XYZ file of C-alpha atoms in Angstrom:
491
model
C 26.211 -69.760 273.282
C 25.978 -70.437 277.120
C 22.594 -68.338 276.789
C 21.052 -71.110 274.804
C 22.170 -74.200 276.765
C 19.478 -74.139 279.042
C 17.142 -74.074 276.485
C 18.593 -76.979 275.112
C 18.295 -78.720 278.305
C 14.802 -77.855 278.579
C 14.288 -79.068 275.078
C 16.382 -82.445 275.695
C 14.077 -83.176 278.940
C 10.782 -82.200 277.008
C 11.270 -84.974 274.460
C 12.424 -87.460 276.528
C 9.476 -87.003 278.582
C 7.470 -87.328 274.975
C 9.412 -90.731 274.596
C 8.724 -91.871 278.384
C 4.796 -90.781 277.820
C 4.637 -93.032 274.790
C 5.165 -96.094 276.764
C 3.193 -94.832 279.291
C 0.669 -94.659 276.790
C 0.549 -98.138 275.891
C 0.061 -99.460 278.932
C -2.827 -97.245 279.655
C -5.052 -97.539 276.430
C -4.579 -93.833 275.960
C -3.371 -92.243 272.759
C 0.043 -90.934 273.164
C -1.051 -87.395 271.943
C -3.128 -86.636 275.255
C -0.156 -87.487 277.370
C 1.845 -84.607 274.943
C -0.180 -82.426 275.862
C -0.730 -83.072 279.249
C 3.306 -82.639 279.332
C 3.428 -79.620 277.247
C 0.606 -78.214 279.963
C 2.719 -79.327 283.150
C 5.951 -77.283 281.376
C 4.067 -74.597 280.794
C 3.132 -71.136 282.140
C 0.795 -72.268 284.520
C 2.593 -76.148 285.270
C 5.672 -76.774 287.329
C 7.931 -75.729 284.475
C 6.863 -72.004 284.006
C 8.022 -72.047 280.627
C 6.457 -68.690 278.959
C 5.159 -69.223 275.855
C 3.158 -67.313 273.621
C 4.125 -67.116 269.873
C 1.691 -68.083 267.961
C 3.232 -67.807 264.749
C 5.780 -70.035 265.735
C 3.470 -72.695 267.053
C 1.450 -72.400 263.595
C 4.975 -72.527 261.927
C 5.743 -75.920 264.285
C 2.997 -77.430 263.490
C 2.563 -77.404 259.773
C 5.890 -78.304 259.434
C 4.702 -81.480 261.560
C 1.773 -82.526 260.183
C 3.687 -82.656 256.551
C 6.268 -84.976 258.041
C 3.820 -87.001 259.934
C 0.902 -87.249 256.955
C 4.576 -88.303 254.494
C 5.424 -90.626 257.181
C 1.692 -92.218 257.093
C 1.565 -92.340 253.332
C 4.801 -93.645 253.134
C 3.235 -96.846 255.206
C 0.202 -97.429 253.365
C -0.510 -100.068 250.965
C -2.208 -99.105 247.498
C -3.731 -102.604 247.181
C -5.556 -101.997 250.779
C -6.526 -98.475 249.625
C -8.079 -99.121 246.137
C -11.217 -100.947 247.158
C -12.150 -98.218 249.856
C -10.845 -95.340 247.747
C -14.183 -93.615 247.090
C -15.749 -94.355 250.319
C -12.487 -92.277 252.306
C -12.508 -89.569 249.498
C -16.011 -89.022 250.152
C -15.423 -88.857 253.890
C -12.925 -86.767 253.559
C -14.636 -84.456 251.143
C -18.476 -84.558 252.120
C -18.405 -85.834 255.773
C -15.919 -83.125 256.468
C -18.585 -79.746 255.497
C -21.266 -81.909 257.389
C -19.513 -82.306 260.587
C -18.479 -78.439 260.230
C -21.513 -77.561 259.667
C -23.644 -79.518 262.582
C -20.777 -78.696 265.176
C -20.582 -75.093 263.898
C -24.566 -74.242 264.112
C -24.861 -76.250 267.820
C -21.386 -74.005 268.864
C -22.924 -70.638 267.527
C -25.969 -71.442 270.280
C -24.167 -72.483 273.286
C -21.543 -70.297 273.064
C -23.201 -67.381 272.040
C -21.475 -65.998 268.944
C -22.268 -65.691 265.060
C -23.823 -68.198 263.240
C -19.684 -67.502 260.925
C -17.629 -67.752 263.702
C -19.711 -71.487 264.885
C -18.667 -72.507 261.548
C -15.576 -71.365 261.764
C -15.337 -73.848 264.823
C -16.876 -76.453 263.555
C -14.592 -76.113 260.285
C -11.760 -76.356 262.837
C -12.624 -79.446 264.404
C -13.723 -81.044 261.494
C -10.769 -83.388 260.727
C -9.763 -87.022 262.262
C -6.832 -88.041 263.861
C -5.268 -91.763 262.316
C -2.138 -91.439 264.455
C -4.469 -90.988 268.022
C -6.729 -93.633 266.526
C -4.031 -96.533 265.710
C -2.223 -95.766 268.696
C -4.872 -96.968 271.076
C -5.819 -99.822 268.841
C -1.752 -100.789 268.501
C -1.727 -100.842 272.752
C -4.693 -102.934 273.530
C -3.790 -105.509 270.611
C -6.812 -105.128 268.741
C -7.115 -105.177 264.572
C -10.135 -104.251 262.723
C -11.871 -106.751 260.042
C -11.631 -106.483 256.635
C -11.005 -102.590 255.213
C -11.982 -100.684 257.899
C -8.355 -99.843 258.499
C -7.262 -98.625 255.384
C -10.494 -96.749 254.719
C -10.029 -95.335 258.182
C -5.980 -94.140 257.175
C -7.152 -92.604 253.726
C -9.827 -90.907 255.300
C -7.933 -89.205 258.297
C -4.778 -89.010 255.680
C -6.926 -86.831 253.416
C -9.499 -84.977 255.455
C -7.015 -82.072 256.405
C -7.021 -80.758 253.010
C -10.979 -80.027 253.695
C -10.917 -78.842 256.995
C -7.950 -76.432 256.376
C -9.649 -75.128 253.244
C -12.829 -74.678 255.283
C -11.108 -73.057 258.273
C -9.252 -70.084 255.938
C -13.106 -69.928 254.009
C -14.726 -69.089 257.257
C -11.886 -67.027 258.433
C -12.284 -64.610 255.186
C -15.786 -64.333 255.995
C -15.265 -63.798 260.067
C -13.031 -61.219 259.188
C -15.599 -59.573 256.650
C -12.475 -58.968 254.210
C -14.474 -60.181 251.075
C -13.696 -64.173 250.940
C -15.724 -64.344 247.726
C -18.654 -66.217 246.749
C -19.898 -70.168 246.706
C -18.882 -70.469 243.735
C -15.585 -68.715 243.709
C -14.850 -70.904 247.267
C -15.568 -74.344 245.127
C -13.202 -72.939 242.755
C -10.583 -72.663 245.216
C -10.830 -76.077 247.004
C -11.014 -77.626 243.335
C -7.903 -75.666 242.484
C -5.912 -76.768 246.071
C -7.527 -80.577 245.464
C -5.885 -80.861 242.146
C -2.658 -79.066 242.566
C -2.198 -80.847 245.552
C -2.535 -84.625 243.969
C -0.956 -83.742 240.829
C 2.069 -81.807 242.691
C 2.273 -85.261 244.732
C 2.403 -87.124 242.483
C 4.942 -85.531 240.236
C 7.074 -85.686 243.449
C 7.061 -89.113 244.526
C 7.664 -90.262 240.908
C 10.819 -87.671 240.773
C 11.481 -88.516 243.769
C 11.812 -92.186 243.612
C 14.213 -91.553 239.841
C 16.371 -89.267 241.993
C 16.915 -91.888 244.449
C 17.618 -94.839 242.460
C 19.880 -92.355 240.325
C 21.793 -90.920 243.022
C 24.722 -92.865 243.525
C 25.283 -91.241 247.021
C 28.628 -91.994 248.111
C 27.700 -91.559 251.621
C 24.096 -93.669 252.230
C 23.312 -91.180 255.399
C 22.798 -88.563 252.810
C 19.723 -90.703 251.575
C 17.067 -89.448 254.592
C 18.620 -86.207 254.190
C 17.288 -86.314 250.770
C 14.118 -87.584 251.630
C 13.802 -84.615 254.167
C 14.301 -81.854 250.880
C 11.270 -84.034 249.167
C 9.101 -83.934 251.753
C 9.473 -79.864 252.149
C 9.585 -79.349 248.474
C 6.543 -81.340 248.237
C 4.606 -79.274 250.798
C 5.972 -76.070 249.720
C 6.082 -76.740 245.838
C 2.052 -76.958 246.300
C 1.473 -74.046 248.345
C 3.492 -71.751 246.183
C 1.080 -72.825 243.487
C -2.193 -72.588 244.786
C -2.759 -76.511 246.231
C -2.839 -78.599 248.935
C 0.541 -78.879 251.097
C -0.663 -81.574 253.138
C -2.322 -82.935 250.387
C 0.699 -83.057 248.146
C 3.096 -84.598 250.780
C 0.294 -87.627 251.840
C 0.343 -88.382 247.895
C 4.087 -88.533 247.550
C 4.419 -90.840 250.837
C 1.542 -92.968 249.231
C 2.548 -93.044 245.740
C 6.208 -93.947 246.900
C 5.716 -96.357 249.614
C 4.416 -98.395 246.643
C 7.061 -98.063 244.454
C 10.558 -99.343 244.448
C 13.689 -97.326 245.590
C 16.835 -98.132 247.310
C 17.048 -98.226 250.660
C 13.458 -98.243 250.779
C 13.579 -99.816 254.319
C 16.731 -97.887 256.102
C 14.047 -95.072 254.895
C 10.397 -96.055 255.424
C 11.892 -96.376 259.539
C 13.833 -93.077 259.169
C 10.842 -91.187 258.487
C 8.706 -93.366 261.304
C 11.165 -92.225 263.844
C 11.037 -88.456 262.308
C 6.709 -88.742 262.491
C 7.458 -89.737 265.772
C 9.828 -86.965 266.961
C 7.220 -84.267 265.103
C 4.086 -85.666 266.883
C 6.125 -85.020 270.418
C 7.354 -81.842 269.297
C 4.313 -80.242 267.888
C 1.844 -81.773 270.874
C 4.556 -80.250 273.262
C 4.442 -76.743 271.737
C 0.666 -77.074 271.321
C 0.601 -77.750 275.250
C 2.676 -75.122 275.866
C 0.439 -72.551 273.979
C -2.576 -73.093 276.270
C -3.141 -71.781 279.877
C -5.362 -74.548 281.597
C -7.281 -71.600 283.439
C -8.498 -70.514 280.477
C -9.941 -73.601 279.214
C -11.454 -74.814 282.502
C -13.140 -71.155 282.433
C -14.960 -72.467 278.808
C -15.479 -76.250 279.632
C -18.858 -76.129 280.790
C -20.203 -74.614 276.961
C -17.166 -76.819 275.433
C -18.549 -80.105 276.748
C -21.754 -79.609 274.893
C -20.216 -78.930 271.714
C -17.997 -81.910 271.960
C -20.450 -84.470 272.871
C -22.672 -82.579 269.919
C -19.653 -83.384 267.830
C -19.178 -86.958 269.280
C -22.480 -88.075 269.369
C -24.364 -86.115 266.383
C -22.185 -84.318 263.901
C -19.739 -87.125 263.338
C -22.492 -89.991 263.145
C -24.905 -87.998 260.722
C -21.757 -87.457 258.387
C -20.949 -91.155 258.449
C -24.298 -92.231 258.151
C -25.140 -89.896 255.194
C -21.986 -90.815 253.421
C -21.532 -94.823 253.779
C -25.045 -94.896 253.554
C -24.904 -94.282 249.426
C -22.379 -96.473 249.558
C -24.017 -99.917 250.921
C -21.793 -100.293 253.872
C -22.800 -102.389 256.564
C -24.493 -101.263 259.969
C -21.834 -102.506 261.993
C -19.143 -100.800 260.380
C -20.738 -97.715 259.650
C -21.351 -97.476 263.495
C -17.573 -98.256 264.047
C -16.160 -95.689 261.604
C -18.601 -93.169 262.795
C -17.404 -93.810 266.747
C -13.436 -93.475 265.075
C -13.813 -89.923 265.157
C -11.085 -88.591 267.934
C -9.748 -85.325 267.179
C -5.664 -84.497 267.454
C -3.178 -82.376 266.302
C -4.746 -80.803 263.252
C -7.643 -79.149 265.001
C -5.395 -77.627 267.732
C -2.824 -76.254 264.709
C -5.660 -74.756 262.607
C -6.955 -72.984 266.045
C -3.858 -70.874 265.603
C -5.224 -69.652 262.402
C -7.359 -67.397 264.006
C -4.860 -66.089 266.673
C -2.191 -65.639 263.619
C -5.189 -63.406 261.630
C -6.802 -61.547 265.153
C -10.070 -62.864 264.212
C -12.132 -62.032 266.854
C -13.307 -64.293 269.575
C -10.112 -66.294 268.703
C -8.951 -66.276 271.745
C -12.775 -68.761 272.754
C -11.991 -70.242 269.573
C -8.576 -72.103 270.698
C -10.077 -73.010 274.087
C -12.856 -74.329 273.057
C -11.020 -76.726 270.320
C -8.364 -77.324 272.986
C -10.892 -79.008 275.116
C -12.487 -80.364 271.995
C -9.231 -82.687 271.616
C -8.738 -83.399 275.433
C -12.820 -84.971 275.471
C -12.497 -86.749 272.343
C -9.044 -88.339 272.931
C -10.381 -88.850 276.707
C -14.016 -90.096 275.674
C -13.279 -92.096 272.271
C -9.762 -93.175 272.980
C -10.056 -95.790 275.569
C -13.208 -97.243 274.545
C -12.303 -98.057 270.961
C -11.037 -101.846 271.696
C -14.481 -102.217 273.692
C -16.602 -100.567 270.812
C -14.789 -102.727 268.100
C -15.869 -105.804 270.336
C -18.731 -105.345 271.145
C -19.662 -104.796 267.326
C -17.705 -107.810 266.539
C -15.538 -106.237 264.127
C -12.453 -106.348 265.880
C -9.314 -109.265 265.130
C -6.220 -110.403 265.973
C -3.759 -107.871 265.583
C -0.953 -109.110 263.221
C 2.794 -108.752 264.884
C 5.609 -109.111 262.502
C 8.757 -110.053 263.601
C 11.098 -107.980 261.846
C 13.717 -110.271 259.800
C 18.013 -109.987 261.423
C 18.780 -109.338 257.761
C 17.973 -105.692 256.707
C 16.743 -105.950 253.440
C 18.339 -103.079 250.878
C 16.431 -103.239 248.057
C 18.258 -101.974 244.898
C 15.828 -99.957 243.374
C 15.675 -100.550 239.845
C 16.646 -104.107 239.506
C 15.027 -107.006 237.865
C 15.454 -109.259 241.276
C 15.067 -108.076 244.669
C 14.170 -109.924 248.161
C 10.947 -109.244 249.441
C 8.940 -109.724 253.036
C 5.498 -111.325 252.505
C 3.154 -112.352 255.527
C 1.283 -115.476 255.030
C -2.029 -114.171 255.790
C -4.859 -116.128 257.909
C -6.775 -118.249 255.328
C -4.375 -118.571 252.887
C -4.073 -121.699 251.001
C 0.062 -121.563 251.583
C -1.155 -122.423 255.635
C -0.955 -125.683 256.518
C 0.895 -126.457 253.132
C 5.136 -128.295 252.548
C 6.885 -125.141 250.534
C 7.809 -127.757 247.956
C 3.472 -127.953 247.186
C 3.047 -123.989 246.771
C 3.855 -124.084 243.199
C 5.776 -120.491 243.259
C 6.211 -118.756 240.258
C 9.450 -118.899 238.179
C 11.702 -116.903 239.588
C 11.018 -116.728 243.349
C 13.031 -118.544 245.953
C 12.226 -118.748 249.793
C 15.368 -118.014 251.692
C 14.095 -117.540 254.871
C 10.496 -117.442 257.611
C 10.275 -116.281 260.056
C 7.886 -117.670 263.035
C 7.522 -116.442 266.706
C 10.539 -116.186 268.357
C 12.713 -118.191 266.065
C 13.361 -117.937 262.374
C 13.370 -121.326 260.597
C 15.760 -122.254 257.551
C 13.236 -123.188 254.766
C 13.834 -126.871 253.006
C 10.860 -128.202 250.236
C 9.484 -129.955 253.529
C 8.699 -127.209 255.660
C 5.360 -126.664 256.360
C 4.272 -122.900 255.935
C 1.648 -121.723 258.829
C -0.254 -118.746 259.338
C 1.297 -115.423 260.370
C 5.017 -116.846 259.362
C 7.042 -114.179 257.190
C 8.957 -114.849 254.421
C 11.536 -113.803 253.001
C 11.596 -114.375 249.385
C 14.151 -113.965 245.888
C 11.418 -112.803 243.367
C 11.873 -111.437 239.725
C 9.504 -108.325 239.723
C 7.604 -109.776 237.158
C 6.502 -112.617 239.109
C 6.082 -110.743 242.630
C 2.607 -110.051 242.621
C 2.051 -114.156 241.728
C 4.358 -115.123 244.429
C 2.675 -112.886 246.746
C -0.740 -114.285 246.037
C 0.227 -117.509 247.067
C 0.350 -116.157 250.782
C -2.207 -113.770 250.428
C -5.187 -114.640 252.711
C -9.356 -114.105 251.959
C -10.357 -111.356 254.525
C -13.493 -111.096 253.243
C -14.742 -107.278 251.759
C -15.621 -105.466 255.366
C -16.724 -102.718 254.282
């Protein structure tokens, strides 16, 4: 036991270091992923901490298990009625844009770097896939929103883009390795095959999921995120053993329950923030560890030119190609095609090849390493200034959270609820006692600033204010009109 305490140390010191580089983070502009890796680098072989290590396996192990946890924890926050209008725009990004990118980035990486036209596309398959967490985190820190639905459509895209790029990445692997990966044909039949299993698997989840929960009856409620844990693994694993989509599968149950109603849906939704969080620092931290900084400053010269190829070319084209069937307008196109920065599923999937001994694997993880680094580097900081300077940035929305945890009870017919009243609503500006609410629906409580108000029929509602509301579930999505606010299509 005394063997491992050290390690344990180590391990404590690591993640608070993760914590400490997440505020760093927001004071620089700079997603908190880069500053992960930067202290998974300094711990590592070559850094101060001369920490040795070199399983792969382990890493790849690490990080799957992640990304499920931290794709669940996304779904999880994700509104359905933000996500319906832009649903076939981000499914087509994530499905189409994805094989463009690869392809571009693959055939400019198979020049400059010297290797088979399979093994570029192998790369470029790799680095395929965004990075919402990277993204959101720089546009969280410098206080900037974006207009309209460019944020949803740029969640469901970077939510469901893995799928692709991991499907891709095993494709081109098969081929690398010459072990007879099948046909076109037989290839569509597989991603068609992990596409479906994967939604429907999800889906099946999050509906058992939220029945188990409101069923229960757990005497002890710190059993409940322990639960949630077992969904989110059988989820991932359930769809795997069958042929589909993990990551697929677990983004579907986090979106198909964070719109439904389950008890302690709150206590939850922050439990499995805080367990995205701890995941992102762990797996970025592993990830760090894996890499020796020599090796990657041997390849940056040839990796620079594939990352501003991906940066500047691949990722544009595939945006252009796709929102351009889709009537989108110039400005955003140009904003969702400069959201592009690259994070921890690119750097997982380069273990692939190490795991399988594809050859030039080794150039492979480098070059994808740096890949990240440029992208988070390049695209990170420069986000709030490119949303500006197209003028489709806006005020980001704080919400004060309410003093009174809300514990919804799952099943019943009346429930509070936390509504924002939303800029251009026709509650702003208006006495509660003129907003005509539905049967059924009380205000309790708003909350404004720095202060929360006690609501009487002459209180005058304003914009941003949150309410807390009685509503029968019949009449919630009337009451919640009331606040709702015209944003206007964006996209």
């Amino acid at each position: 036991m005394a063997e491992a305490d050290p390690v344990l140390v180590a391990a404590a010191l690591l993640i608070f270091l993760g914590v400490v580089a997440s505020k760093v983070s927001s004071r620089l502009g700079v997603p908190a992923v880069l500053l992960f890796l930067v202290v998974g680098m300094l711990a590592g072989s070559e850094g101060l901490g001369g920490i040795d290590f070199t399983d792969h396996e382990l890493a790849q192990a690490i990080g799957i298990v992640a990304l499920a946890f931290i794709l669940f924890a996304g779904g999880l926050d994700t509104e359905w009625s933000d996500v319906r209008p832009v649903l076939g725009k981000g499914l087509l990004l994530a499905t189409v844009g994805v094989p463009i990118t690869a392809l571009v980035v693959g055939t400019v990486a198979a020049w400059v770097l010297g290797v088979s036209l399979a093994v570029g596309l192998l790369l470029g398959s790799i680095v395929s896939s965004t990075d919402a967490a990277a993204v959101f985190s720089v546009l969280r820190s410098r206080s900037v929103g974006l207009k309209g639905r460019l944020r949803p459509l740029l969640e469901l895209e970077s939510g469901s883009n893995d799928p692709m790029a991991v499907f891709l990445t095993l494709a081109f692997i098969s081929v690398v390795s010459d072990d007879g990966g099948g046909g076109v044909a037989e290839l569509a039949g597989v991603f068609v095959l992990q596409a479906v299993v994967g939604a429907v698997v999800g889906f099946a989840m999050a509906r058992g999921a939220v029945l188990a929960i409101n069923r229960a009856h757990l005497e002890y409620e710190g059993l409940y995120p322990v639960l949630m844990i077992a969904i989110v693994l059988l989820a991932y694993g359930g769809a795997a053993v069958l042929g589909g989509s993990g990551f697929l599968a677990v983004y579907v149950t986090g979106l198909v329950m964070g719109n439904a109603r389950f008890l302690h849906k709150k206590s939850l939704m922050r439990f499995a923030d805080g367990l995205a969080w701890l995941m992102q620092i762990a797996m970025f931290l592993v990830l760090g560890l894996l890499v020796f900084p020599s090796e990657v400053a041997s390849v940056a010269g040839r990796a620079l030119v594939v990352s501003l190829a991906l940066i500047f070319v691949a990722r544009p084209v595939a945006v252009g190609i796709v929102l351009g069937l889709t009537r989108t307008g110039l400005r955003e196109t140009l904003l969702v095609a400069w959201v592009g920065l690259r994070g921890a599923v690119p750097i997982v999937l380069a273990t692939f090849p190490l795991v399988e001994g594809v050859p030039e694997a080794s150039l492979i993880f480098n070059v994808v390493f740096f890949i990240v680094l440029t992208s988070v580097l390049a695209q990170g900081p420069t986000l709030p200034l490119v949303a500006r300077w197209l003028r489709v940035d806006a005020p980001l929305e704080r919400q004060r959270p309410f003093l009174l945890d809300i514990v919804e009870s799952g099943n019943g017919a009346t429930d509070l609820h936390e509504v924002t009243v939303a800029p251009g609503s026709p509650a702003s500006g208006r006495q509660i006692v003129d907003l005509r609410l539905p049967a059924g629906t009380l205000v309790v409580l708003l909350s404004r600033a720095d202060e929360f108000v006690v609501p009487q029929g002459s209180t005058v509602v304003r914009a941003g204010d949150s309410v807390l509301l009685v509503a029968d579930q019949e009449m919630l999505p009337a009451a919640r009109a009331v606040f709702a606010g015209d944003e206007g299509d964006g996209v």
